[in-house]
Each structure stands twice: as structure tokens, then as C-alpha cells.
């Protein structure tokens, strides 16, 4: 693979990021390139700085130093500095985020939740009474099918199982056609069958967008990851494919070897 291709394949550049909270260095000189159409995991012990890094990418937290750059098109003709932007502007640029706890509208149907997520709809009532075009309806149907909820459109979101709520929220991000979707522990609270299905969903959606994941479940990481960045005490400890990462003695010592601790 030539260097030009490698460079052009980067969709997100995290350069020299550091953040300090009241004297505590949550992140120090973090440099990560996220490749387009991959599933890229951030893993590491509790307190390693993983969620803080997601917060910085989407501008929920301001870094003390460094920048995050986003390349929305494959030709990298446009370079967008995310650092310092407003959160809502980052969303409109094509970067979505799903938090650990599902934030669906439990008293609305699956379909209404999807309508509400379509770009340009400002409020719940506007969305409910908005007449869908055939194209929008097809987009919703196709998206729900990708997460296995195509037969649940008229069901209230509050009555969905835990895993189904997580899949609905992923669908609510996908229907906005993001270039990057960030997921914070998408398999949390799931049994093995649901976790496996979530992994298969991520493999499917990376065809259309880049997926960045913070996760605890190492079996899930093994199933899905194209690239893994290990964070430890706010620094990048190692980066590579999951097999090389798990085989690394330093990673085992500081992460996997703590009395069997496997929390990311």
C-alpha cells in the first residue's frame, strides 16, 4: 500500500491532544489517525482517557493543547478543524455520537424516533406531523433493516428490549448519513447473542461510514475491530490489530493482567 493511499485514507487526525483537569493530566500528547471505513476501537483500563477523547472529538470538552482534523471527502480536498467548533456544527459536518445509555424517545414509536432523527427536523411535533417523502421513507426502512428492526416500526421504543434500544439509537445516527459515528460501549448490558449481532451490525455499517468505539468487552473487540488503540494513563500505549495488541507483554501487564481485569 503506497504512502499516498495511506494518507488519503485517513478521515480523522488526532494530533498532539492533551487535556488537563485541575492539574490532572487526563490525556497527554495523543496522536491517532483513524482510517476511513474502518471500525477503530479505543480500549484501556478505567480512567485511561477513552471517553474524554470522544468528548474532545465532538467538542464536548476543549483540549488544553493539540487539534483534531476531519477530512469529509476521500480526496481530502477539505480539511476541517474540529477543535473549537460548536458541537451542533460538528454533527452537521457528518460526525455522530451515541452515548452508553440509549437516549430514545420511549413514548414514541420506532418510526417516530427515526423521523425525528432525519436531518432538518427541529422538534418532536414537527417531525411527527411531517409528511415523509418516498425517498425518506425508503431510507428509514433500509436503515431499520440493517439493524434488524424493520418489523418493529410501530412499536413504542420504551417497550423494546435493551439491545433493540441500542440498535434503534444506532439506526437514529445512521439515518443522518454520517461519515463518522462514535459509539460509547454499544454492547454494555447485552448478552452474548445481542453482542454478537451488534458486532455484525458494525461490520455492515462500516461500508458507509467510519466507526469509532469505546468498549469493555474484549470478545466483542476481537469480533469487530480493524484497528485498536490502547490508552493507559492518558497516553497511547500501543496501536495495531487486535491480535498484536493482545500479544503485547506491556499491554498484558498494564491492562489484561490486573487480576483478570478486562474493563476498558
PDB file of C-alpha atoms in Angstrom, residues 6-230:
ATOM      1  CA  UNK A   6      -2.465   5.656   3.399  1.00  0.00           C
ATOM      2  CA  UNK A   7      -2.582   9.426   3.755  1.00  0.00           C
ATOM      3  CA  UNK A   8      -5.725   9.800   1.665  1.00  0.00           C
ATOM      4  CA  UNK A   9      -7.439   7.035   3.596  1.00  0.00           C
ATOM      5  CA  UNK A  10      -7.340   8.980   6.893  1.00  0.00           C
ATOM      6  CA  UNK A  11     -10.702  10.502   7.829  1.00  0.00           C
ATOM      7  CA  UNK A  12      -9.794  11.799  11.305  1.00  0.00           C
ATOM      8  CA  UNK A  13      -6.458  13.119  12.547  1.00  0.00           C
ATOM      9  CA  UNK A  14      -5.905  13.475  16.299  1.00  0.00           C
ATOM     10  CA  UNK A  15      -2.726  15.491  16.711  1.00  0.00           C
ATOM     11  CA  UNK A  16      -0.887  16.197  19.966  1.00  0.00           C
ATOM     12  CA  UNK A  17      -4.038  16.205  22.086  1.00  0.00           C
ATOM     13  CA  UNK A  18      -3.608  16.937  25.760  1.00  0.00           C
ATOM     14  CA  UNK A  19      -6.175  17.883  28.356  1.00  0.00           C
ATOM     15  CA  UNK A  20      -5.728  18.814  31.999  1.00  0.00           C
ATOM     16  CA  UNK A  21      -8.496  18.973  34.618  1.00  0.00           C
ATOM     17  CA  UNK A  22      -7.453  20.868  37.765  1.00  0.00           C
ATOM     18  CA  UNK A  23      -3.870  19.722  37.428  1.00  0.00           C
ATOM     19  CA  UNK A  24      -4.752  16.140  36.448  1.00  0.00           C
ATOM     20  CA  UNK A  25      -3.450  15.127  33.012  1.00  0.00           C
ATOM     21  CA  UNK A  26      -6.365  13.194  31.539  1.00  0.00           C
ATOM     22  CA  UNK A  27      -4.684  12.985  28.123  1.00  0.00           C
ATOM     23  CA  UNK A  28      -1.084  13.675  27.130  1.00  0.00           C
ATOM     24  CA  UNK A  29       0.222  14.083  23.570  1.00  0.00           C
ATOM     25  CA  UNK A  30      -2.269  11.708  21.946  1.00  0.00           C
ATOM     26  CA  UNK A  31      -1.712  11.140  18.226  1.00  0.00           C
ATOM     27  CA  UNK A  32      -4.090   8.837  16.323  1.00  0.00           C
ATOM     28  CA  UNK A  33      -5.049   8.514  12.648  1.00  0.00           C
ATOM     29  CA  UNK A  34      -8.465   6.956  12.048  1.00  0.00           C
ATOM     30  CA  UNK A  35      -8.832   5.345   8.627  1.00  0.00           C
ATOM     31  CA  UNK A  36     -11.947   5.706   6.516  1.00  0.00           C
ATOM     32  CA  UNK A  37     -14.495   2.836   6.541  1.00  0.00           C
ATOM     33  CA  UNK A  38     -12.899   1.007   9.452  1.00  0.00           C
ATOM     34  CA  UNK A  39     -14.045   0.042  12.939  1.00  0.00           C
ATOM     35  CA  UNK A  40     -11.461   1.633  15.248  1.00  0.00           C
ATOM     36  CA  UNK A  41     -11.567   0.796  18.964  1.00  0.00           C
ATOM     37  CA  UNK A  42     -10.209   2.821  21.869  1.00  0.00           C
ATOM     38  CA  UNK A  43      -9.552   0.431  24.763  1.00  0.00           C
ATOM     39  CA  UNK A  44      -7.682   0.564  28.063  1.00  0.00           C
ATOM     40  CA  UNK A  45      -8.143   0.418  31.841  1.00  0.00           C
ATOM     41  CA  UNK A  46     -10.750   2.564  33.559  1.00  0.00           C
ATOM     42  CA  UNK A  47      -9.566   6.168  33.695  1.00  0.00           C
ATOM     43  CA  UNK A  48      -7.323   5.769  30.632  1.00  0.00           C
ATOM     44  CA  UNK A  49      -8.972   8.738  28.880  1.00  0.00           C
ATOM     45  CA  UNK A  50     -11.075   6.958  26.263  1.00  0.00           C
ATOM     46  CA  UNK A  51     -14.383   8.763  26.777  1.00  0.00           C
ATOM     47  CA  UNK A  52     -12.531  12.049  27.267  1.00  0.00           C
ATOM     48  CA  UNK A  53     -11.052  11.533  23.807  1.00  0.00           C
ATOM     49  CA  UNK A  54     -14.535  11.069  22.318  1.00  0.00           C
ATOM     50  CA  UNK A  55     -15.603  14.241  24.147  1.00  0.00           C
ATOM     51  CA  UNK A  56     -12.734  16.130  22.530  1.00  0.00           C
ATOM     52  CA  UNK A  57     -13.514  14.856  19.025  1.00  0.00           C
ATOM     53  CA  UNK A  58     -17.122  16.069  19.267  1.00  0.00           C
ATOM     54  CA  UNK A  59     -16.095  19.300  21.110  1.00  0.00           C
ATOM     55  CA  UNK A  60     -17.901  18.482  24.340  1.00  0.00           C
ATOM     56  CA  UNK A  61     -14.523  19.011  26.019  1.00  0.00           C
ATOM     57  CA  UNK A  62     -11.858  21.505  24.934  1.00  0.00           C
ATOM     58  CA  UNK A  63      -8.296  20.186  24.829  1.00  0.00           C
ATOM     59  CA  UNK A  64      -5.543  22.030  26.646  1.00  0.00           C
ATOM     60  CA  UNK A  65      -3.353  21.502  23.589  1.00  0.00           C
ATOM     61  CA  UNK A  66      -3.495  19.883  20.163  1.00  0.00           C
ATOM     62  CA  UNK A  67      -6.090  19.690  17.408  1.00  0.00           C
ATOM     63  CA  UNK A  68      -8.490  17.277  15.752  1.00  0.00           C
ATOM     64  CA  UNK A  69      -8.799  17.471  11.966  1.00  0.00           C
ATOM     65  CA  UNK A  70     -11.537  15.900   9.874  1.00  0.00           C
ATOM     66  CA  UNK A  71     -11.422  15.066   6.159  1.00  0.00           C
ATOM     67  CA  UNK A  72     -15.007  14.617   4.929  1.00  0.00           C
ATOM     68  CA  UNK A  73     -14.147  13.558   1.372  1.00  0.00           C
ATOM     69  CA  UNK A  74     -11.874  10.749   0.217  1.00  0.00           C
ATOM     70  CA  UNK A  75      -9.749  13.063  -1.889  1.00  0.00           C
ATOM     71  CA  UNK A  76      -9.010  15.092   1.268  1.00  0.00           C
ATOM     72  CA  UNK A  77      -9.717  18.295  -0.625  1.00  0.00           C
ATOM     73  CA  UNK A  78     -11.291  19.744   2.509  1.00  0.00           C
ATOM     74  CA  UNK A  79      -9.695  19.840   5.950  1.00  0.00           C
ATOM     75  CA  UNK A  80     -11.935  20.811   8.864  1.00  0.00           C
ATOM     76  CA  UNK A  81     -10.521  21.711  12.264  1.00  0.00           C
ATOM     77  CA  UNK A  82     -12.996  20.297  14.779  1.00  0.00           C
ATOM     78  CA  UNK A  83     -11.202  21.774  17.777  1.00  0.00           C
ATOM     79  CA  UNK A  84     -13.016  24.951  18.753  1.00  0.00           C
ATOM     80  CA  UNK A  85     -16.165  24.230  16.726  1.00  0.00           C
ATOM     81  CA  UNK A  86     -19.618  24.128  18.275  1.00  0.00           C
ATOM     82  CA  UNK A  87     -20.960  20.638  18.987  1.00  0.00           C
ATOM     83  CA  UNK A  88     -24.009  21.031  16.740  1.00  0.00           C
ATOM     84  CA  UNK A  89     -21.827  22.170  13.828  1.00  0.00           C
ATOM     85  CA  UNK A  90     -19.708  19.046  14.141  1.00  0.00           C
ATOM     86  CA  UNK A  91     -22.900  16.974  13.875  1.00  0.00           C
ATOM     87  CA  UNK A  92     -23.931  18.840  10.718  1.00  0.00           C
ATOM     88  CA  UNK A  93     -20.494  18.092   9.249  1.00  0.00           C
ATOM     89  CA  UNK A  94     -21.279  14.383   9.435  1.00  0.00           C
ATOM     90  CA  UNK A  95     -19.974  13.213  12.815  1.00  0.00           C
ATOM     91  CA  UNK A  96     -22.491  11.494  15.078  1.00  0.00           C
ATOM     92  CA  UNK A  97     -22.191  10.079  18.577  1.00  0.00           C
ATOM     93  CA  UNK A  98     -24.121   7.525  20.559  1.00  0.00           C
ATOM     94  CA  UNK A  99     -23.659   7.501  24.322  1.00  0.00           C
ATOM     95  CA  UNK A 100     -23.670   4.388  26.532  1.00  0.00           C
ATOM     96  CA  UNK A 101     -27.229   4.856  27.821  1.00  0.00           C
ATOM     97  CA  UNK A 102     -29.799   4.827  24.993  1.00  0.00           C
ATOM     98  CA  UNK A 103     -31.466   8.215  24.552  1.00  0.00           C
ATOM     99  CA  UNK A 104     -34.514   7.243  22.537  1.00  0.00           C
ATOM    100  CA  UNK A 105     -37.960   8.791  22.980  1.00  0.00           C
ATOM    101  CA  UNK A 106     -39.612   5.949  24.890  1.00  0.00           C
ATOM    102  CA  UNK A 107     -43.214   7.122  24.358  1.00  0.00           C
ATOM    103  CA  UNK A 108     -42.796   7.405  20.599  1.00  0.00           C
ATOM    104  CA  UNK A 109     -42.769   4.549  18.106  1.00  0.00           C
ATOM    105  CA  UNK A 110     -39.606   3.310  16.459  1.00  0.00           C
ATOM    106  CA  UNK A 111     -40.743   5.029  13.254  1.00  0.00           C
ATOM    107  CA  UNK A 112     -41.342   8.351  15.012  1.00  0.00           C
ATOM    108  CA  UNK A 113     -37.886   8.152  16.599  1.00  0.00           C
ATOM    109  CA  UNK A 114     -36.416   7.654  13.135  1.00  0.00           C
ATOM    110  CA  UNK A 115     -38.391  10.550  11.660  1.00  0.00           C
ATOM    111  CA  UNK A 116     -37.198  12.760  14.479  1.00  0.00           C
ATOM    112  CA  UNK A 117     -33.603  11.893  13.628  1.00  0.00           C
ATOM    113  CA  UNK A 118     -33.825  12.919   9.977  1.00  0.00           C
ATOM    114  CA  UNK A 119     -31.757  15.965   9.152  1.00  0.00           C
ATOM    115  CA  UNK A 120     -33.616  19.241   9.225  1.00  0.00           C
ATOM    116  CA  UNK A 121     -36.334  18.286  11.689  1.00  0.00           C
ATOM    117  CA  UNK A 122     -36.207  20.645  14.628  1.00  0.00           C
ATOM    118  CA  UNK A 123     -38.744  19.294  17.087  1.00  0.00           C
ATOM    119  CA  UNK A 124     -40.829  16.293  18.105  1.00  0.00           C
ATOM    120  CA  UNK A 125     -44.169  17.645  16.870  1.00  0.00           C
ATOM    121  CA  UNK A 126     -42.688  18.973  13.619  1.00  0.00           C
ATOM    122  CA  UNK A 127     -41.297  15.519  12.961  1.00  0.00           C
ATOM    123  CA  UNK A 128     -44.461  13.608  13.813  1.00  0.00           C
ATOM    124  CA  UNK A 129     -46.649  15.709  11.539  1.00  0.00           C
ATOM    125  CA  UNK A 130     -44.054  15.988   8.806  1.00  0.00           C
ATOM    126  CA  UNK A 131     -45.038  14.184   5.616  1.00  0.00           C
ATOM    127  CA  UNK A 132     -42.302  11.818   4.605  1.00  0.00           C
ATOM    128  CA  UNK A 133     -41.155  11.668   1.011  1.00  0.00           C
ATOM    129  CA  UNK A 134     -40.841   8.260  -0.619  1.00  0.00           C
ATOM    130  CA  UNK A 135     -37.066   8.647  -0.534  1.00  0.00           C
ATOM    131  CA  UNK A 136     -37.045   9.401   3.195  1.00  0.00           C
ATOM    132  CA  UNK A 137     -39.384   6.513   3.974  1.00  0.00           C
ATOM    133  CA  UNK A 138     -37.171   4.166   1.963  1.00  0.00           C
ATOM    134  CA  UNK A 139     -34.100   5.442   3.808  1.00  0.00           C
ATOM    135  CA  UNK A 140     -35.763   4.733   7.164  1.00  0.00           C
ATOM    136  CA  UNK A 141     -36.877   1.272   6.045  1.00  0.00           C
ATOM    137  CA  UNK A 142     -33.429   0.403   4.721  1.00  0.00           C
ATOM    138  CA  UNK A 143     -31.744   1.656   7.888  1.00  0.00           C
ATOM    139  CA  UNK A 144     -34.060  -0.255  10.207  1.00  0.00           C
ATOM    140  CA  UNK A 145     -33.460  -3.381   8.154  1.00  0.00           C
ATOM    141  CA  UNK A 146     -29.711  -3.015   8.644  1.00  0.00           C
ATOM    142  CA  UNK A 147     -30.152  -3.170  12.427  1.00  0.00           C
ATOM    143  CA  UNK A 148     -32.879  -5.822  12.408  1.00  0.00           C
ATOM    144  CA  UNK A 149     -35.772  -3.580  13.443  1.00  0.00           C
ATOM    145  CA  UNK A 150     -37.705  -3.466  10.152  1.00  0.00           C
ATOM    146  CA  UNK A 151     -40.679  -5.260  11.747  1.00  0.00           C
ATOM    147  CA  UNK A 152     -40.751  -3.049  14.844  1.00  0.00           C
ATOM    148  CA  UNK A 153     -41.625   0.300  13.275  1.00  0.00           C
ATOM    149  CA  UNK A 154     -44.974   0.723  15.054  1.00  0.00           C
ATOM    150  CA  UNK A 155     -43.723  -0.479  18.441  1.00  0.00           C
ATOM    151  CA  UNK A 156     -43.126   2.124  21.144  1.00  0.00           C
ATOM    152  CA  UNK A 157     -39.411   2.483  21.810  1.00  0.00           C
ATOM    153  CA  UNK A 158     -39.984   2.075  25.552  1.00  0.00           C
ATOM    154  CA  UNK A 159     -41.177  -1.494  25.059  1.00  0.00           C
ATOM    155  CA  UNK A 160     -38.083  -2.576  23.128  1.00  0.00           C
ATOM    156  CA  UNK A 161     -35.555  -4.902  24.733  1.00  0.00           C
ATOM    157  CA  UNK A 162     -32.277  -3.306  25.879  1.00  0.00           C
ATOM    158  CA  UNK A 163     -30.362  -4.479  22.825  1.00  0.00           C
ATOM    159  CA  UNK A 164     -33.100  -3.292  20.480  1.00  0.00           C
ATOM    160  CA  UNK A 165     -32.957   0.184  22.030  1.00  0.00           C
ATOM    161  CA  UNK A 166     -29.220   0.274  21.389  1.00  0.00           C
ATOM    162  CA  UNK A 167     -29.785  -0.790  17.767  1.00  0.00           C
ATOM    163  CA  UNK A 168     -32.513   1.819  17.363  1.00  0.00           C
ATOM    164  CA  UNK A 169     -30.168   4.540  18.539  1.00  0.00           C
ATOM    165  CA  UNK A 170     -27.504   3.338  16.125  1.00  0.00           C
ATOM    166  CA  UNK A 171     -30.158   3.486  13.381  1.00  0.00           C
ATOM    167  CA  UNK A 172     -31.089   7.013  14.500  1.00  0.00           C
ATOM    168  CA  UNK A 173     -27.480   8.019  13.884  1.00  0.00           C
ATOM    169  CA  UNK A 174     -27.214   6.143  10.592  1.00  0.00           C
ATOM    170  CA  UNK A 175     -30.335   7.703   9.059  1.00  0.00           C
ATOM    171  CA  UNK A 176     -28.492  11.040   9.186  1.00  0.00           C
ATOM    172  CA  UNK A 177     -25.881   9.549   6.832  1.00  0.00           C
ATOM    173  CA  UNK A 178     -22.830  10.361   8.965  1.00  0.00           C
ATOM    174  CA  UNK A 179     -19.259   9.986   7.754  1.00  0.00           C
ATOM    175  CA  UNK A 180     -18.170   9.044  11.280  1.00  0.00           C
ATOM    176  CA  UNK A 181     -20.205   7.508  14.084  1.00  0.00           C
ATOM    177  CA  UNK A 182     -18.796   7.286  17.621  1.00  0.00           C
ATOM    178  CA  UNK A 183     -20.191   4.643  19.971  1.00  0.00           C
ATOM    179  CA  UNK A 184     -19.556   4.572  23.715  1.00  0.00           C
ATOM    180  CA  UNK A 185     -19.843   0.966  24.933  1.00  0.00           C
ATOM    181  CA  UNK A 186     -22.531  -0.166  22.474  1.00  0.00           C
ATOM    182  CA  UNK A 187     -22.509  -3.726  23.868  1.00  0.00           C
ATOM    183  CA  UNK A 188     -22.906  -2.709  27.531  1.00  0.00           C
ATOM    184  CA  UNK A 189     -25.591  -4.739  29.299  1.00  0.00           C
ATOM    185  CA  UNK A 190     -26.072  -7.139  26.396  1.00  0.00           C
ATOM    186  CA  UNK A 191     -25.977 -10.920  26.435  1.00  0.00           C
ATOM    187  CA  UNK A 192     -23.722 -12.816  24.040  1.00  0.00           C
ATOM    188  CA  UNK A 193     -26.250 -13.176  21.180  1.00  0.00           C
ATOM    189  CA  UNK A 194     -27.110  -9.459  21.262  1.00  0.00           C
ATOM    190  CA  UNK A 195     -23.427  -8.522  21.495  1.00  0.00           C
ATOM    191  CA  UNK A 196     -22.590 -10.690  18.501  1.00  0.00           C
ATOM    192  CA  UNK A 197     -25.425  -9.157  16.478  1.00  0.00           C
ATOM    193  CA  UNK A 198     -24.210  -5.674  17.409  1.00  0.00           C
ATOM    194  CA  UNK A 199     -20.786  -6.611  16.083  1.00  0.00           C
ATOM    195  CA  UNK A 200     -22.280  -7.796  12.807  1.00  0.00           C
ATOM    196  CA  UNK A 201     -24.212  -4.513  12.546  1.00  0.00           C
ATOM    197  CA  UNK A 202     -20.970  -2.543  12.928  1.00  0.00           C
ATOM    198  CA  UNK A 203     -19.286  -4.637  10.244  1.00  0.00           C
ATOM    199  CA  UNK A 204     -22.177  -3.825   7.921  1.00  0.00           C
ATOM    200  CA  UNK A 205     -22.331  -0.088   8.555  1.00  0.00           C
ATOM    201  CA  UNK A 206     -18.590   0.483   8.137  1.00  0.00           C
ATOM    202  CA  UNK A 207     -19.252   0.076   4.410  1.00  0.00           C
ATOM    203  CA  UNK A 208     -20.810   3.543   4.512  1.00  0.00           C
ATOM    204  CA  UNK A 209     -19.120   5.274   7.424  1.00  0.00           C
ATOM    205  CA  UNK A 210     -16.211   5.088   9.842  1.00  0.00           C
ATOM    206  CA  UNK A 211     -16.986   3.681  13.289  1.00  0.00           C
ATOM    207  CA  UNK A 212     -15.082   4.676  16.436  1.00  0.00           C
ATOM    208  CA  UNK A 213     -15.862   2.574  19.504  1.00  0.00           C
ATOM    209  CA  UNK A 214     -15.043   2.651  23.209  1.00  0.00           C
ATOM    210  CA  UNK A 215     -15.771  -0.797  24.610  1.00  0.00           C
ATOM    211  CA  UNK A 216     -15.217  -3.115  27.606  1.00  0.00           C
ATOM    212  CA  UNK A 217     -15.954  -6.489  26.058  1.00  0.00           C
ATOM    213  CA  UNK A 218     -12.762  -7.969  24.602  1.00  0.00           C
ATOM    214  CA  UNK A 219     -14.590 -10.733  22.731  1.00  0.00           C
ATOM    215  CA  UNK A 220     -16.599  -8.008  21.027  1.00  0.00           C
ATOM    216  CA  UNK A 221     -13.390  -6.149  20.138  1.00  0.00           C
ATOM    217  CA  UNK A 222     -11.907  -9.346  18.676  1.00  0.00           C
ATOM    218  CA  UNK A 223     -15.034  -9.900  16.589  1.00  0.00           C
ATOM    219  CA  UNK A 224     -15.201  -6.452  15.053  1.00  0.00           C
ATOM    220  CA  UNK A 225     -12.006  -4.385  15.271  1.00  0.00           C
ATOM    221  CA  UNK A 226      -9.979  -3.323  12.256  1.00  0.00           C
ATOM    222  CA  UNK A 227      -7.686  -1.208  14.419  1.00  0.00           C
ATOM    223  CA  UNK A 228      -7.198  -0.923  18.174  1.00  0.00           C
ATOM    224  CA  UNK A 229      -5.642   1.949  20.112  1.00  0.00           C
ATOM    225  CA  UNK A 230      -4.728   1.108  23.708  1.00  0.00           C
TER     226      UNK A 230
END
